[in-house]
């Protein structure tokens, strides 16, 4: 089989459209997962049992059900209850919610790794709880959680093709549509595979740089 460069050139406009959607889903999904994960982690440390128990049930349920099932539920079931969102919005929320249950565990580990002396020093200085968390504990915890959070960014990137199942035309969705219309599969799918490798590598470099800066 010959490699058809004309097919690559014809596919590239579709590729850029798909890349933009993929990056949107990745960035917004990552921000949502990081924010929600921190909220879950903080709620799980509250002394109130009636807060911890529902949070624990929800996060366990989300973590132990497939992302595809959650996508289908949000996209196809919620509209029957009068809640309708765009496909991309639904995909971003599903990815962010799903991965927040994993980033929650990362935050919990980072918080627990902060030396007990830091908590004792904050108590001795009579710092209010809000200042203790945001000025003492979380800055130290964040430095510890950057590497594992970075791994989840890469995982979210590799899960973006699943959004194709709810009509989001990210990179693989564009490749599939182009292939079906032109009956050429090798070139567009290969381009997408290379793109995922390049984006993953660049993201890992960026995260390593961020990690080194935080460690200083």
XYZ file of C-alpha atoms in Angstrom:
216
model
C 0.000 0.000 0.000
C 1.360 3.423 -1.024
C 1.370 6.374 1.306
C -0.862 9.067 -0.189
C 0.433 12.530 0.686
C -2.496 14.162 -1.099
C -4.830 12.503 1.406
C -2.739 13.933 4.250
C -2.942 17.438 2.776
C -6.672 17.088 2.304
C -7.115 15.834 5.857
C -5.064 18.566 7.573
C -7.846 21.217 7.820
C -10.008 18.597 9.546
C -7.076 17.661 11.763
C -6.631 21.245 13.014
C -10.340 21.472 13.805
C -10.134 18.230 15.759
C -6.951 19.308 17.527
C -8.626 22.482 18.767
C -11.542 20.507 20.181
C -9.181 17.964 21.762
C -7.146 20.688 23.476
C -10.301 22.424 24.684
C -11.584 19.198 26.213
C -8.174 18.466 27.753
C -7.560 21.902 29.281
C -11.093 22.439 30.581
C -11.409 18.850 31.771
C -8.067 19.090 33.590
C -9.000 22.344 35.307
C -12.319 20.883 36.397
C -10.764 17.657 37.666
C -8.075 19.525 39.617
C -10.606 21.907 41.180
C -13.189 19.256 42.026
C -10.516 16.876 43.268
C -9.295 19.472 45.760
C -12.858 20.127 46.906
C -13.471 16.393 47.419
C -10.178 16.043 49.335
C -10.982 18.938 51.666
C -14.534 17.716 52.276
C -13.217 14.248 53.141
C -11.122 15.829 55.907
C -14.034 17.558 57.599
C -14.942 16.212 61.046
C -18.628 16.031 60.068
C -19.575 12.477 59.190
C -22.651 13.598 57.257
C -20.369 15.457 54.854
C -17.703 12.764 54.473
C -20.135 9.894 53.910
C -22.028 11.311 50.870
C -18.767 12.556 49.316
C -17.212 9.118 49.778
C -20.214 7.373 48.204
C -20.326 9.719 45.201
C -16.593 9.571 44.494
C -16.456 5.784 44.851
C -19.416 5.403 42.499
C -17.858 7.683 39.872
C -14.414 6.089 40.150
C -15.780 2.561 39.821
C -18.035 3.087 36.804
C -16.708 3.378 33.235
C -16.251 6.830 31.764
C -18.213 5.730 28.677
C -21.245 4.846 30.812
C -21.057 8.238 32.521
C -20.832 9.978 29.144
C -23.886 8.165 27.842
C -25.834 8.925 31.002
C -25.031 12.640 30.885
C -25.631 12.974 27.146
C -28.624 10.707 26.584
C -30.382 10.355 29.953
C -30.205 13.857 31.443
C -32.107 15.424 28.492
C -35.067 13.208 29.448
C -35.034 15.062 32.784
C -34.900 18.437 31.073
C -31.117 18.970 31.402
C -29.568 19.434 27.973
C -25.989 20.523 27.280
C -23.814 20.607 24.189
C -21.799 17.506 23.386
C -18.475 19.218 24.164
C -19.756 20.632 27.465
C -21.010 17.188 28.438
C -17.683 15.616 27.498
C -15.664 18.163 29.474
C -17.857 17.694 32.535
C -17.708 13.899 32.300
C -13.912 13.829 31.993
C -13.470 16.408 34.750
C -15.849 14.643 37.118
C -14.431 11.189 36.420
C -10.809 12.184 36.944
C -11.574 14.385 39.959
C -12.138 11.190 41.930
C -8.545 10.197 41.148
C -6.999 13.623 41.713
C -8.808 13.655 45.066
C -6.622 10.756 46.197
C -3.522 12.567 44.947
C -4.427 15.666 46.967
C -5.150 13.567 50.041
C -1.738 11.923 49.805
C -0.054 15.306 49.330
C -1.839 16.818 52.325
C -1.029 13.848 54.534
C 2.628 14.103 53.499
C 2.930 17.592 54.993
C 4.924 17.166 58.238
C 2.879 17.237 61.437
C 5.138 20.019 62.694
C 3.636 22.374 60.134
C 0.161 21.820 61.571
C 1.488 22.244 65.103
C 3.286 25.470 64.184
C 0.116 26.910 62.650
C -1.813 25.982 65.789
C 0.862 27.510 68.036
C 0.640 30.769 66.062
C -3.156 30.724 66.399
C -3.602 30.945 62.649
C -7.221 30.710 61.505
C -8.150 27.517 59.651
C -8.458 29.301 56.307
C -4.980 30.798 56.547
C -3.523 27.521 57.795
C -4.798 25.743 54.717
C -4.030 28.329 52.065
C -0.789 29.796 53.442
C 0.840 26.762 55.076
C -0.577 23.364 54.084
C -1.742 23.595 50.462
C 1.389 25.343 49.084
C 3.500 22.474 50.447
C 1.044 19.804 49.319
C 0.865 21.171 45.765
C 4.620 20.736 45.287
C 4.235 17.059 46.103
C 1.265 16.364 43.843
C 2.440 17.915 40.558
C 4.015 14.697 39.130
C 0.984 12.424 39.712
C -1.412 15.150 38.559
C 0.663 15.440 35.396
C 0.212 11.724 34.776
C -3.547 12.191 34.919
C -3.338 15.001 32.367
C -1.744 12.543 29.960
C -4.428 9.975 30.788
C -7.162 12.528 30.092
C -5.558 13.339 26.758
C -5.614 9.664 25.786
C -9.270 9.416 26.856
C -10.476 12.330 24.709
C -11.195 10.035 21.707
C -14.015 8.496 23.739
C -15.899 11.774 23.258
C -16.445 10.658 19.675
C -19.166 8.376 21.072
C -21.333 11.417 21.868
C -20.703 13.142 18.495
C -17.780 15.350 19.588
C -15.480 15.666 16.568
C -12.119 15.682 18.319
C -9.047 14.436 16.442
C -10.052 10.805 16.104
C -13.628 11.779 15.323
C -12.409 13.957 12.471
C -10.175 11.128 11.221
C -13.047 8.664 11.298
C -15.387 11.039 9.464
C -12.755 11.798 6.809
C -11.974 8.106 6.364
C -15.611 7.196 5.906
C -16.109 9.944 3.339
C -12.918 9.284 1.340
C -12.346 5.562 2.039
C -8.773 6.311 3.167
C -7.966 5.165 6.675
C -4.186 4.765 6.853
C -3.154 8.404 6.459
C -5.638 10.159 8.812
C -5.367 7.548 11.573
C -1.551 7.615 11.371
C -1.534 11.420 11.581
C -3.720 11.237 14.687
C -1.459 8.651 16.306
C 1.631 10.800 15.724
C -0.225 13.852 17.036
C -1.069 12.079 20.299
C 2.568 11.064 20.748
C 3.810 14.612 20.134
C 1.226 16.242 22.415
C 1.885 13.721 25.202
C 5.633 14.290 24.948
C 5.310 18.083 24.980
C 2.915 17.906 27.930
C 5.361 15.727 29.862
C 8.177 18.205 29.193
C 6.012 21.093 30.377
C 5.037 19.240 33.534
C 8.654 18.350 34.289
C 9.623 21.998 33.938
C 6.796 23.027 36.253
C 7.843 20.376 38.762
C 11.437 21.649 38.814
C 10.272 25.238 39.352
C 8.017 24.248 42.246
C 10.747 22.254 43.952
C 13.070 25.271 44.127
